[in-house]
Amino acid sequence: MALIEQEHLKVTLLTIITFLLGIHCGWHLTHSTPFSSLLYPVICLLLIYPLPVVLAVLHLTTPYLSPLPSLYALTVTTFSFGIIDFLCLMHPSLFSCYLIIKTIYHYGEFQLINTYHHQQLSWSSYLIYHSFEYTVASAVSLAEHVIWAYGFGCDFKVIHGRFVEMACVGYSGYAAYACGLAHEAHGLLYS
Amino acid sequence: MLLMLVGLLMRLMAFYTAKANFTHLVQYEKKPSHVLVTDGIYKYLRHPGYTGFYYFSIGSMMFIGNPICFFAYAIVLYSFFKQRIAYCNSNVAYRNTTCNTSSITTNSTAKPPPP
């Protein structure tokens, strides 16, 4: 039981670290101050540089996450959650609030599996790619929101005028998605 | 926003109460660790996970102001959960279990009993 708790805690710790790393990167996207140039190497030393070591150790000591794409997908997803949440807090709007609650929801789903069914942990545990229908529903709701926002001037500050930041978020999300698919393919090939 | 948060809270309470009995996939075989959950939020709601997700989804559409998706989500999710719950109820473990409350998790399931 102690071993199980350790495995669970290791993954939780990893996701928290990458979440903070995402916040850090989000912060650098929006700030360019002398303090940021001082903070950057400190955070790099604390978070970015040790990360490959942390990943390697977890990769070797956590057998159920041994396919590296899976581990990478988990971390990239929480990394993108960090960027999203930080940018949303910097540009508060209804849509920002919605995105923050969505990240809490997906992380909660992930923690459920991590805590109680850790042997089944995978990128799918986030329930981001639940099914094809779920993805279509998400895309349609986003499209409708964009139409209302740009067509009728609704609140949409997060995306409007923030294309670079949103491109970073999109890239993070895409990387997580690609890694998740890689993990699923790995499971299909080697199961 | 209230509807969305209530839905989220309901689902989180379902996680917290059911613990290991809560899964994302319907279970076809009853494992020894499966127990009938009738306490916590399951005392009041039979499917708090589904109910929470339903209100979370339609609440989020209302929150960001998507009227078309609000009605579409409400209809599609209702029909989806209606089918899912009917399927779960035809297989759940409590068919052989004496249950004093009307609340039960759909997540501790078993093979249907032989006819």
PDB file of C-alpha atoms in Angstrom:
ATOM      1  CA  MET A   1       0.000   0.000   0.000  1.00  0.00           C
ATOM      2  CA  ALA A   2       2.862   2.315   0.830  1.00  0.00           C
ATOM      3  CA  LEU A   3       4.333   1.659  -2.601  1.00  0.00           C
ATOM      4  CA  ILE A   4       1.029   2.535  -4.249  1.00  0.00           C
ATOM      5  CA  GLU A   5       0.853   5.790  -2.355  1.00  0.00           C
ATOM      6  CA  GLN A   6       4.392   6.602  -3.379  1.00  0.00           C
ATOM      7  CA  GLU A   7       3.619   5.998  -7.046  1.00  0.00           C
ATOM      8  CA  HIS A   8       0.548   8.159  -6.791  1.00  0.00           C
ATOM      9  CA  LEU A   9       2.451  10.915  -5.062  1.00  0.00           C
ATOM     10  CA  LYS A  10       5.274  10.837  -7.584  1.00  0.00           C
ATOM     11  CA  VAL A  11       2.887  11.419 -10.455  1.00  0.00           C
ATOM     12  CA  THR A  12       1.044  14.113  -8.518  1.00  0.00           C
ATOM     13  CA  LEU A  13       4.323  15.854  -7.786  1.00  0.00           C
ATOM     14  CA  LEU A  14       5.364  15.653 -11.409  1.00  0.00           C
ATOM     15  CA  THR A  15       2.115  17.192 -12.612  1.00  0.00           C
ATOM     16  CA  ILE A  16       2.367  19.967 -10.044  1.00  0.00           C
ATOM     17  CA  ILE A  17       5.933  20.746 -11.144  1.00  0.00           C
ATOM     18  CA  THR A  18       4.960  20.904 -14.793  1.00  0.00           C
ATOM     19  CA  PHE A  19       1.893  22.976 -13.939  1.00  0.00           C
ATOM     20  CA  LEU A  20       4.150  25.494 -12.206  1.00  0.00           C
ATOM     21  CA  LEU A  21       6.491  25.386 -15.161  1.00  0.00           C
ATOM     22  CA  GLY A  22       3.546  26.236 -17.392  1.00  0.00           C
ATOM     23  CA  ILE A  23       2.665  29.166 -15.145  1.00  0.00           C
ATOM     24  CA  HIS A  24       6.271  30.287 -15.314  1.00  0.00           C
ATOM     25  CA  CYS A  25       6.292  30.168 -19.108  1.00  0.00           C
ATOM     26  CA  GLY A  26       2.957  31.972 -19.206  1.00  0.00           C
ATOM     27  CA  TRP A  27       4.390  34.640 -16.998  1.00  0.00           C
ATOM     28  CA  HIS A  28       7.315  35.137 -19.354  1.00  0.00           C
ATOM     29  CA  LEU A  29       4.936  35.419 -22.243  1.00  0.00           C
ATOM     30  CA  THR A  30       3.233  38.388 -20.658  1.00  0.00           C
ATOM     31  CA  HIS A  31       6.076  40.111 -18.780  1.00  0.00           C
ATOM     32  CA  SER A  32       9.349  41.540 -19.876  1.00  0.00           C
ATOM     33  CA  THR A  33      10.889  43.286 -16.880  1.00  0.00           C
ATOM     34  CA  PRO A  34      14.350  43.370 -15.254  1.00  0.00           C
ATOM     35  CA  PHE A  35      12.953  41.218 -12.492  1.00  0.00           C
ATOM     36  CA  SER A  36      11.837  38.617 -15.002  1.00  0.00           C
ATOM     37  CA  SER A  37      15.363  38.401 -16.397  1.00  0.00           C
ATOM     38  CA  LEU A  38      16.625  37.720 -12.860  1.00  0.00           C
ATOM     39  CA  LEU A  39      13.865  35.276 -12.062  1.00  0.00           C
ATOM     40  CA  TYR A  40      14.254  33.363 -15.269  1.00  0.00           C
ATOM     41  CA  PRO A  41      17.621  31.642 -14.508  1.00  0.00           C
ATOM     42  CA  VAL A  42      16.485  30.866 -10.955  1.00  0.00           C
ATOM     43  CA  ILE A  43      13.319  29.165 -12.145  1.00  0.00           C
ATOM     44  CA  CYS A  44      15.265  27.448 -14.914  1.00  0.00           C
ATOM     45  CA  LEU A  45      17.670  26.030 -12.357  1.00  0.00           C
ATOM     46  CA  LEU A  46      14.850  24.932 -10.090  1.00  0.00           C
ATOM     47  CA  LEU A  47      12.351  23.668 -12.612  1.00  0.00           C
ATOM     48  CA  ILE A  48      13.470  23.386 -16.204  1.00  0.00           C
ATOM     49  CA  TYR A  49      16.914  21.843 -15.860  1.00  0.00           C
ATOM     50  CA  PRO A  50      15.999  19.211 -13.253  1.00  0.00           C
ATOM     51  CA  LEU A  51      12.967  18.186 -15.260  1.00  0.00           C
ATOM     52  CA  PRO A  52      14.757  15.719 -17.581  1.00  0.00           C
ATOM     53  CA  VAL A  53      16.298  14.081 -14.514  1.00  0.00           C
ATOM     54  CA  VAL A  54      12.908  13.883 -12.815  1.00  0.00           C
ATOM     55  CA  LEU A  55      11.419  12.430 -15.975  1.00  0.00           C
ATOM     56  CA  ALA A  56      14.228   9.904 -16.300  1.00  0.00           C
ATOM     57  CA  VAL A  57      13.928   8.788 -12.673  1.00  0.00           C
ATOM     58  CA  LEU A  58      10.186   8.450 -12.924  1.00  0.00           C
ATOM     59  CA  HIS A  59      10.531   6.626 -16.187  1.00  0.00           C
ATOM     60  CA  LEU A  60      12.811   4.069 -14.581  1.00  0.00           C
ATOM     61  CA  THR A  61      10.999   3.739 -11.277  1.00  0.00           C
ATOM     62  CA  THR A  62       7.370   3.868 -12.374  1.00  0.00           C
ATOM     63  CA  PRO A  63       6.751   0.756 -14.448  1.00  0.00           C
ATOM     64  CA  TYR A  64       3.149   1.458 -15.397  1.00  0.00           C
ATOM     65  CA  LEU A  65       4.223   4.704 -17.033  1.00  0.00           C
ATOM     66  CA  SER A  66       7.169   3.194 -18.829  1.00  0.00           C
ATOM     67  CA  PRO A  67       6.128   4.210 -22.310  1.00  0.00           C
ATOM     68  CA  LEU A  68       7.807   7.597 -22.373  1.00  0.00           C
ATOM     69  CA  PRO A  69       5.182   9.167 -24.655  1.00  0.00           C
ATOM     70  CA  SER A  70       2.636   8.545 -21.920  1.00  0.00           C
ATOM     71  CA  LEU A  71       4.707  10.261 -19.271  1.00  0.00           C
ATOM     72  CA  TYR A  72       5.503  13.102 -21.601  1.00  0.00           C
ATOM     73  CA  ALA A  73       1.833  13.479 -22.509  1.00  0.00           C
ATOM     74  CA  LEU A  74       0.870  13.714 -18.847  1.00  0.00           C
ATOM     75  CA  THR A  75       3.450  16.398 -18.163  1.00  0.00           C
ATOM     76  CA  VAL A  76       2.819  18.424 -21.306  1.00  0.00           C
ATOM     77  CA  THR A  77      -0.883  18.477 -20.516  1.00  0.00           C
ATOM     78  CA  THR A  78      -0.378  19.901 -17.040  1.00  0.00           C
ATOM     79  CA  PHE A  79       2.186  22.279 -18.534  1.00  0.00           C
ATOM     80  CA  SER A  80      -0.457  23.571 -20.929  1.00  0.00           C
ATOM     81  CA  PHE A  81      -2.930  23.815 -18.026  1.00  0.00           C
ATOM     82  CA  GLY A  82      -0.413  26.065 -16.287  1.00  0.00           C
ATOM     83  CA  ILE A  83      -0.060  28.357 -19.305  1.00  0.00           C
ATOM     84  CA  ILE A  84      -3.808  28.461 -19.854  1.00  0.00           C
ATOM     85  CA  ASP A  85      -4.621  29.238 -16.220  1.00  0.00           C
ATOM     86  CA  PHE A  86      -1.988  31.944 -15.975  1.00  0.00           C
ATOM     87  CA  LEU A  87      -3.067  33.661 -19.196  1.00  0.00           C
ATOM     88  CA  CYS A  88      -6.683  33.445 -18.113  1.00  0.00           C
ATOM     89  CA  LEU A  89      -5.885  35.070 -14.779  1.00  0.00           C
ATOM     90  CA  MET A  90      -3.982  37.822 -16.586  1.00  0.00           C
ATOM     91  CA  HIS A  91      -6.900  38.499 -18.921  1.00  0.00           C
ATOM     92  CA  PRO A  92     -10.006  37.904 -16.850  1.00  0.00           C
ATOM     93  CA  SER A  93     -13.231  37.367 -18.717  1.00  0.00           C
ATOM     94  CA  LEU A  94     -16.114  34.932 -18.735  1.00  0.00           C
ATOM     95  CA  PHE A  95     -14.285  32.725 -21.178  1.00  0.00           C
ATOM     96  CA  SER A  96     -11.126  32.789 -19.027  1.00  0.00           C
ATOM     97  CA  CYS A  97     -13.145  31.691 -16.026  1.00  0.00           C
ATOM     98  CA  TYR A  98     -14.687  28.923 -18.113  1.00  0.00           C
ATOM     99  CA  LEU A  99     -11.235  27.710 -19.210  1.00  0.00           C
ATOM    100  CA  ILE A 100      -9.924  27.682 -15.634  1.00  0.00           C
ATOM    101  CA  ILE A 101     -12.889  25.635 -14.429  1.00  0.00           C
ATOM    102  CA  LYS A 102     -12.412  23.263 -17.365  1.00  0.00           C
ATOM    103  CA  THR A 103      -8.771  22.692 -16.427  1.00  0.00           C
ATOM    104  CA  ILE A 104      -9.814  22.002 -12.832  1.00  0.00           C
ATOM    105  CA  TYR A 105     -12.378  19.522 -14.094  1.00  0.00           C
ATOM    106  CA  HIS A 106      -9.907  17.670 -16.325  1.00  0.00           C
ATOM    107  CA  TYR A 107      -7.230  17.624 -13.654  1.00  0.00           C
ATOM    108  CA  GLY A 108      -9.774  16.280 -11.166  1.00  0.00           C
ATOM    109  CA  GLU A 109     -10.603  13.422 -13.527  1.00  0.00           C
ATOM    110  CA  PHE A 110      -6.905  12.701 -13.877  1.00  0.00           C
ATOM    111  CA  GLN A 111      -6.360  12.701 -10.118  1.00  0.00           C
ATOM    112  CA  LEU A 112      -9.239  10.300  -9.631  1.00  0.00           C
ATOM    113  CA  ILE A 113      -7.512   7.714 -11.823  1.00  0.00           C
ATOM    114  CA  ASN A 114      -4.118   8.552 -10.388  1.00  0.00           C
ATOM    115  CA  THR A 115      -5.358   8.031  -6.839  1.00  0.00           C
ATOM    116  CA  TYR A 116      -7.647   5.030  -7.109  1.00  0.00           C
ATOM    117  CA  HIS A 117      -6.769   3.279 -10.382  1.00  0.00           C
ATOM    118  CA  HIS A 118      -3.143   4.230 -10.838  1.00  0.00           C
ATOM    119  CA  GLN A 119      -2.389   1.078 -12.830  1.00  0.00           C
ATOM    120  CA  GLN A 120      -4.722   2.327 -15.555  1.00  0.00           C
ATOM    121  CA  LEU A 121      -3.209   5.794 -15.650  1.00  0.00           C
ATOM    122  CA  SER A 122      -2.727   7.175 -19.129  1.00  0.00           C
ATOM    123  CA  TRP A 123      -3.207  10.384 -21.038  1.00  0.00           C
ATOM    124  CA  SER A 124      -6.857   9.381 -21.508  1.00  0.00           C
ATOM    125  CA  SER A 125      -7.314   9.833 -17.758  1.00  0.00           C
ATOM    126  CA  TYR A 126      -7.665  13.557 -18.346  1.00  0.00           C
ATOM    127  CA  LEU A 127     -10.792  12.828 -20.399  1.00  0.00           C
ATOM    128  CA  ILE A 128      -9.719  15.518 -22.863  1.00  0.00           C
ATOM    129  CA  TYR A 129     -10.056  13.097 -25.719  1.00  0.00           C
ATOM    130  CA  HIS A 130     -13.004  11.160 -24.367  1.00  0.00           C
ATOM    131  CA  SER A 131     -14.426  10.205 -27.740  1.00  0.00           C
ATOM    132  CA  PHE A 132     -14.807  11.558 -31.243  1.00  0.00           C
ATOM    133  CA  GLU A 133     -18.260  12.904 -30.358  1.00  0.00           C
ATOM    134  CA  TYR A 134     -16.870  14.674 -27.294  1.00  0.00           C
ATOM    135  CA  THR A 135     -14.188  16.363 -29.416  1.00  0.00           C
ATOM    136  CA  VAL A 136     -16.772  17.454 -31.993  1.00  0.00           C
ATOM    137  CA  ALA A 137     -18.977  18.866 -29.231  1.00  0.00           C
ATOM    138  CA  SER A 138     -16.053  20.849 -27.793  1.00  0.00           C
ATOM    139  CA  ALA A 139     -15.082  22.197 -31.219  1.00  0.00           C
ATOM    140  CA  VAL A 140     -18.666  23.182 -32.006  1.00  0.00           C
ATOM    141  CA  SER A 141     -19.104  24.990 -28.694  1.00  0.00           C
ATOM    142  CA  LEU A 142     -15.836  26.887 -29.232  1.00  0.00           C
ATOM    143  CA  ALA A 143     -16.878  27.766 -32.782  1.00  0.00           C
ATOM    144  CA  GLU A 144     -20.229  29.031 -31.585  1.00  0.00           C
ATOM    145  CA  HIS A 145     -18.548  31.128 -28.937  1.00  0.00           C
ATOM    146  CA  VAL A 146     -16.161  32.662 -31.484  1.00  0.00           C
ATOM    147  CA  ILE A 147     -19.081  33.482 -33.767  1.00  0.00           C
ATOM    148  CA  TRP A 148     -21.019  35.171 -30.968  1.00  0.00           C
ATOM    149  CA  ALA A 149     -17.889  36.980 -29.784  1.00  0.00           C
ATOM    150  CA  TYR A 150     -16.730  38.375 -33.098  1.00  0.00           C
ATOM    151  CA  GLY A 151     -20.113  38.680 -34.714  1.00  0.00           C
ATOM    152  CA  PHE A 152     -21.926  40.258 -31.786  1.00  0.00           C
ATOM    153  CA  GLY A 153     -19.104  41.669 -29.640  1.00  0.00           C
ATOM    154  CA  CYS A 154     -19.384  39.340 -26.667  1.00  0.00           C
ATOM    155  CA  ASP A 155     -16.681  38.949 -24.051  1.00  0.00           C
ATOM    156  CA  PHE A 156     -13.707  37.152 -25.566  1.00  0.00           C
ATOM    157  CA  LYS A 157     -10.634  38.953 -24.295  1.00  0.00           C
ATOM    158  CA  VAL A 158      -8.472  35.861 -23.976  1.00  0.00           C
ATOM    159  CA  ILE A 159      -8.161  35.189 -27.665  1.00  0.00           C
ATOM    160  CA  HIS A 160      -8.738  38.673 -29.028  1.00  0.00           C
ATOM    161  CA  GLY A 161      -5.388  40.385 -29.528  1.00  0.00           C
ATOM    162  CA  ARG A 162      -3.453  37.548 -27.904  1.00  0.00           C
ATOM    163  CA  PHE A 163      -2.680  35.370 -30.860  1.00  0.00           C
ATOM    164  CA  VAL A 164       0.945  34.658 -29.867  1.00  0.00           C
ATOM    165  CA  GLU A 165      -0.040  33.476 -26.413  1.00  0.00           C
ATOM    166  CA  MET A 166      -2.943  31.470 -27.691  1.00  0.00           C
ATOM    167  CA  ALA A 167      -0.649  29.936 -30.308  1.00  0.00           C
ATOM    168  CA  CYS A 168       1.596  28.760 -27.448  1.00  0.00           C
ATOM    169  CA  VAL A 169      -1.381  27.342 -25.618  1.00  0.00           C
ATOM    170  CA  GLY A 170      -2.536  25.707 -28.824  1.00  0.00           C
ATOM    171  CA  TYR A 171       0.903  24.246 -29.381  1.00  0.00           C
ATOM    172  CA  SER A 172       0.982  22.852 -25.837  1.00  0.00           C
ATOM    173  CA  GLY A 173      -2.457  21.362 -26.276  1.00  0.00           C
ATOM    174  CA  TYR A 174      -1.516  19.938 -29.637  1.00  0.00           C
ATOM    175  CA  ALA A 175       1.669  18.421 -28.210  1.00  0.00           C
ATOM    176  CA  ALA A 176      -0.326  16.804 -25.424  1.00  0.00           C
ATOM    177  CA  TYR A 177      -2.866  15.550 -27.914  1.00  0.00           C
ATOM    178  CA  ALA A 178      -0.159  14.116 -30.180  1.00  0.00           C
ATOM    179  CA  CYS A 179       1.564  12.449 -27.247  1.00  0.00           C
ATOM    180  CA  GLY A 180      -1.719  11.041 -26.052  1.00  0.00           C
ATOM    181  CA  LEU A 181      -2.364   9.567 -29.463  1.00  0.00           C
ATOM    182  CA  ALA A 182       1.188   8.217 -29.530  1.00  0.00           C
ATOM    183  CA  HIS A 183       0.564   6.562 -26.203  1.00  0.00           C
ATOM    184  CA  GLU A 184      -2.701   5.028 -27.402  1.00  0.00           C
ATOM    185  CA  ALA A 185      -0.951   3.765 -30.532  1.00  0.00           C
ATOM    186  CA  HIS A 186       1.827   2.333 -28.376  1.00  0.00           C
ATOM    187  CA  GLY A 187      -0.767   0.522 -26.298  1.00  0.00           C
ATOM    188  CA  LEU A 188      -2.425  -0.896 -29.392  1.00  0.00           C
ATOM    189  CA  LEU A 189       0.852  -2.005 -30.928  1.00  0.00           C
ATOM    190  CA  TYR A 190       2.374  -3.604 -27.853  1.00  0.00           C
ATOM    191  CA  SER A 191      -0.624  -4.867 -25.928  1.00  0.00           C
TER     192      SER A 191
ATOM    193  CA  MET B   1     -21.802  29.795 -13.232  1.00  0.00           C
ATOM    194  CA  LEU B   2     -23.665  28.393 -10.239  1.00  0.00           C
ATOM    195  CA  LEU B   3     -25.045  25.542 -12.330  1.00  0.00           C
ATOM    196  CA  MET B   4     -21.556  24.718 -13.613  1.00  0.00           C
ATOM    197  CA  LEU B   5     -20.009  24.777 -10.140  1.00  0.00           C
ATOM    198  CA  VAL B   6     -22.837  22.713  -8.664  1.00  0.00           C
ATOM    199  CA  GLY B   7     -22.300  20.120 -11.397  1.00  0.00           C
ATOM    200  CA  LEU B   8     -18.561  20.082 -10.802  1.00  0.00           C
ATOM    201  CA  LEU B   9     -19.034  19.792  -7.051  1.00  0.00           C
ATOM    202  CA  MET B  10     -21.533  16.975  -7.487  1.00  0.00           C
ATOM    203  CA  ARG B  11     -19.106  15.018  -9.624  1.00  0.00           C
ATOM    204  CA  LEU B  12     -16.212  15.620  -7.243  1.00  0.00           C
ATOM    205  CA  MET B  13     -18.374  14.450  -4.345  1.00  0.00           C
ATOM    206  CA  ALA B  14     -19.172  11.323  -6.334  1.00  0.00           C
ATOM    207  CA  PHE B  15     -15.426  10.691  -6.760  1.00  0.00           C
ATOM    208  CA  TYR B  16     -14.820  11.305  -3.099  1.00  0.00           C
ATOM    209  CA  THR B  17     -17.631   9.031  -1.939  1.00  0.00           C
ATOM    210  CA  ALA B  18     -17.242   6.153  -4.365  1.00  0.00           C
ATOM    211  CA  LYS B  19     -13.431   6.233  -4.340  1.00  0.00           C
ATOM    212  CA  ALA B  20     -12.111   3.119  -6.099  1.00  0.00           C
ATOM    213  CA  ASN B  21     -15.639   2.109  -7.135  1.00  0.00           C
ATOM    214  CA  PHE B  22     -15.803   5.094  -9.451  1.00  0.00           C
ATOM    215  CA  THR B  23     -14.476   4.319 -12.912  1.00  0.00           C
ATOM    216  CA  HIS B  24     -14.730   6.008 -16.272  1.00  0.00           C
ATOM    217  CA  LEU B  25     -15.762   2.786 -17.951  1.00  0.00           C
ATOM    218  CA  VAL B  26     -18.731   0.616 -17.145  1.00  0.00           C
ATOM    219  CA  GLN B  27     -17.468  -2.548 -15.457  1.00  0.00           C
ATOM    220  CA  TYR B  28     -18.767  -5.835 -16.772  1.00  0.00           C
ATOM    221  CA  GLU B  29     -17.476  -8.059 -14.006  1.00  0.00           C
ATOM    222  CA  LYS B  30     -17.879  -7.711 -10.281  1.00  0.00           C
ATOM    223  CA  LYS B  31     -14.519  -7.611  -8.562  1.00  0.00           C
ATOM    224  CA  PRO B  32     -14.077  -8.558  -4.911  1.00  0.00           C
ATOM    225  CA  SER B  33     -13.232  -4.956  -4.115  1.00  0.00           C
ATOM    226  CA  HIS B  34     -16.495  -3.653  -5.545  1.00  0.00           C
ATOM    227  CA  VAL B  35     -18.948  -2.505  -2.925  1.00  0.00           C
ATOM    228  CA  LEU B  36     -22.373  -0.979  -3.108  1.00  0.00           C
ATOM    229  CA  VAL B  37     -22.010   2.697  -2.291  1.00  0.00           C
ATOM    230  CA  THR B  38     -25.062   4.069  -0.533  1.00  0.00           C
ATOM    231  CA  ASP B  39     -23.620   6.786   1.648  1.00  0.00           C
ATOM    232  CA  GLY B  40     -22.544  10.371   1.036  1.00  0.00           C
ATOM    233  CA  ILE B  41     -24.035  11.916  -2.057  1.00  0.00           C
ATOM    234  CA  TYR B  42     -25.162   8.480  -3.218  1.00  0.00           C
ATOM    235  CA  LYS B  43     -27.726   8.573  -0.424  1.00  0.00           C
ATOM    236  CA  TYR B  44     -29.549  11.305  -2.320  1.00  0.00           C
ATOM    237  CA  LEU B  45     -28.659  10.718  -5.946  1.00  0.00           C
ATOM    238  CA  ARG B  46     -28.372   7.480  -7.836  1.00  0.00           C
ATOM    239  CA  HIS B  47     -25.976   8.801 -10.480  1.00  0.00           C
ATOM    240  CA  PRO B  48     -24.197  11.873  -9.105  1.00  0.00           C
ATOM    241  CA  GLY B  49     -21.301  11.485 -11.555  1.00  0.00           C
ATOM    242  CA  TYR B  50     -23.622  11.593 -14.559  1.00  0.00           C
ATOM    243  CA  THR B  51     -25.879  14.240 -13.038  1.00  0.00           C
ATOM    244  CA  GLY B  52     -22.873  16.383 -12.191  1.00  0.00           C
ATOM    245  CA  PHE B  53     -21.426  16.096 -15.666  1.00  0.00           C
ATOM    246  CA  TYR B  54     -24.816  16.931 -17.213  1.00  0.00           C
ATOM    247  CA  TYR B  55     -25.244  20.112 -15.191  1.00  0.00           C
ATOM    248  CA  PHE B  56     -21.572  21.021 -15.588  1.00  0.00           C
ATOM    249  CA  SER B  57     -21.831  20.772 -19.376  1.00  0.00           C
ATOM    250  CA  ILE B  58     -25.063  22.679 -19.875  1.00  0.00           C
ATOM    251  CA  GLY B  59     -24.056  25.154 -17.166  1.00  0.00           C
ATOM    252  CA  SER B  60     -20.785  25.864 -18.955  1.00  0.00           C
ATOM    253  CA  MET B  61     -22.630  26.551 -22.196  1.00  0.00           C
ATOM    254  CA  MET B  62     -24.977  28.892 -20.389  1.00  0.00           C
ATOM    255  CA  PHE B  63     -22.028  30.556 -18.681  1.00  0.00           C
ATOM    256  CA  ILE B  64     -20.136  31.419 -21.860  1.00  0.00           C
ATOM    257  CA  GLY B  65     -23.356  32.348 -23.637  1.00  0.00           C
ATOM    258  CA  ASN B  66     -23.798  29.611 -26.233  1.00  0.00           C
ATOM    259  CA  PRO B  67     -27.569  29.286 -26.621  1.00  0.00           C
ATOM    260  CA  ILE B  68     -27.460  26.801 -29.501  1.00  0.00           C
ATOM    261  CA  CYS B  69     -24.973  24.503 -27.800  1.00  0.00           C
ATOM    262  CA  PHE B  70     -26.897  24.824 -24.532  1.00  0.00           C
ATOM    263  CA  PHE B  71     -29.998  23.237 -26.031  1.00  0.00           C
ATOM    264  CA  ALA B  72     -27.980  20.810 -28.170  1.00  0.00           C
ATOM    265  CA  TYR B  73     -25.940  19.630 -25.167  1.00  0.00           C
ATOM    266  CA  ALA B  74     -29.071  19.312 -23.040  1.00  0.00           C
ATOM    267  CA  ILE B  75     -30.798  17.102 -25.608  1.00  0.00           C
ATOM    268  CA  VAL B  76     -27.794  15.015 -26.676  1.00  0.00           C
ATOM    269  CA  LEU B  77     -26.514  14.437 -23.141  1.00  0.00           C
ATOM    270  CA  TYR B  78     -29.968  13.594 -21.859  1.00  0.00           C
ATOM    271  CA  SER B  79     -30.443  10.922 -24.505  1.00  0.00           C
ATOM    272  CA  PHE B  80     -26.889   9.620 -23.967  1.00  0.00           C
ATOM    273  CA  PHE B  81     -27.270   9.312 -20.190  1.00  0.00           C
ATOM    274  CA  LYS B  82     -30.758   7.869 -20.510  1.00  0.00           C
ATOM    275  CA  GLN B  83     -29.338   5.019 -22.579  1.00  0.00           C
ATOM    276  CA  ARG B  84     -26.257   4.644 -20.411  1.00  0.00           C
ATOM    277  CA  ILE B  85     -28.223   4.542 -17.156  1.00  0.00           C
ATOM    278  CA  ALA B  86     -30.715   2.062 -18.558  1.00  0.00           C
ATOM    279  CA  TYR B  87     -27.800  -0.112 -19.613  1.00  0.00           C
ATOM    280  CA  CYS B  88     -26.073   0.212 -16.259  1.00  0.00           C
ATOM    281  CA  ASN B  89     -29.244  -0.549 -14.329  1.00  0.00           C
ATOM    282  CA  SER B  90     -29.728  -3.731 -16.293  1.00  0.00           C
ATOM    283  CA  ASN B  91     -26.311  -4.959 -15.215  1.00  0.00           C
ATOM    284  CA  VAL B  92     -25.596  -3.569 -11.797  1.00  0.00           C
ATOM    285  CA  ALA B  93     -24.586  -5.663  -8.849  1.00  0.00           C
ATOM    286  CA  TYR B  94     -27.468  -4.593  -6.680  1.00  0.00           C
ATOM    287  CA  ARG B  95     -29.814  -6.896  -8.551  1.00  0.00           C
ATOM    288  CA  ASN B  96     -28.651  -9.495  -6.068  1.00  0.00           C
ATOM    289  CA  THR B  97     -28.235  -7.111  -3.192  1.00  0.00           C
ATOM    290  CA  THR B  98     -30.673  -5.880  -0.627  1.00  0.00           C
ATOM    291  CA  CYS B  99     -30.531  -2.132  -0.773  1.00  0.00           C
ATOM    292  CA  ASN B 100     -32.372   0.025   1.718  1.00  0.00           C
ATOM    293  CA  THR B 101     -31.950   3.262  -0.164  1.00  0.00           C
ATOM    294  CA  SER B 102     -32.880   4.285  -3.629  1.00  0.00           C
ATOM    295  CA  SER B 103     -29.339   5.447  -4.298  1.00  0.00           C
ATOM    296  CA  ILE B 104     -26.677   3.318  -5.841  1.00  0.00           C
ATOM    297  CA  THR B 105     -23.513   3.767  -7.819  1.00  0.00           C
ATOM    298  CA  THR B 106     -23.554   2.428 -11.314  1.00  0.00           C
ATOM    299  CA  ASN B 107     -19.870   1.829 -11.073  1.00  0.00           C
ATOM    300  CA  SER B 108     -19.826  -1.359  -9.092  1.00  0.00           C
ATOM    301  CA  THR B 109     -21.305  -3.588 -11.697  1.00  0.00           C
ATOM    302  CA  ALA B 110     -21.427  -7.263 -12.400  1.00  0.00           C
ATOM    303  CA  LYS B 111     -22.507  -9.699 -15.037  1.00  0.00           C
ATOM    304  CA  PRO B 112     -26.271  -9.973 -15.240  1.00  0.00           C
ATOM    305  CA  PRO B 113     -27.557 -12.812 -13.104  1.00  0.00           C
ATOM    306  CA  PRO B 114     -28.494 -15.968 -14.979  1.00  0.00           C
ATOM    307  CA  PRO B 115     -32.144 -16.132 -15.987  1.00  0.00           C
TER     308      PRO B 115
END
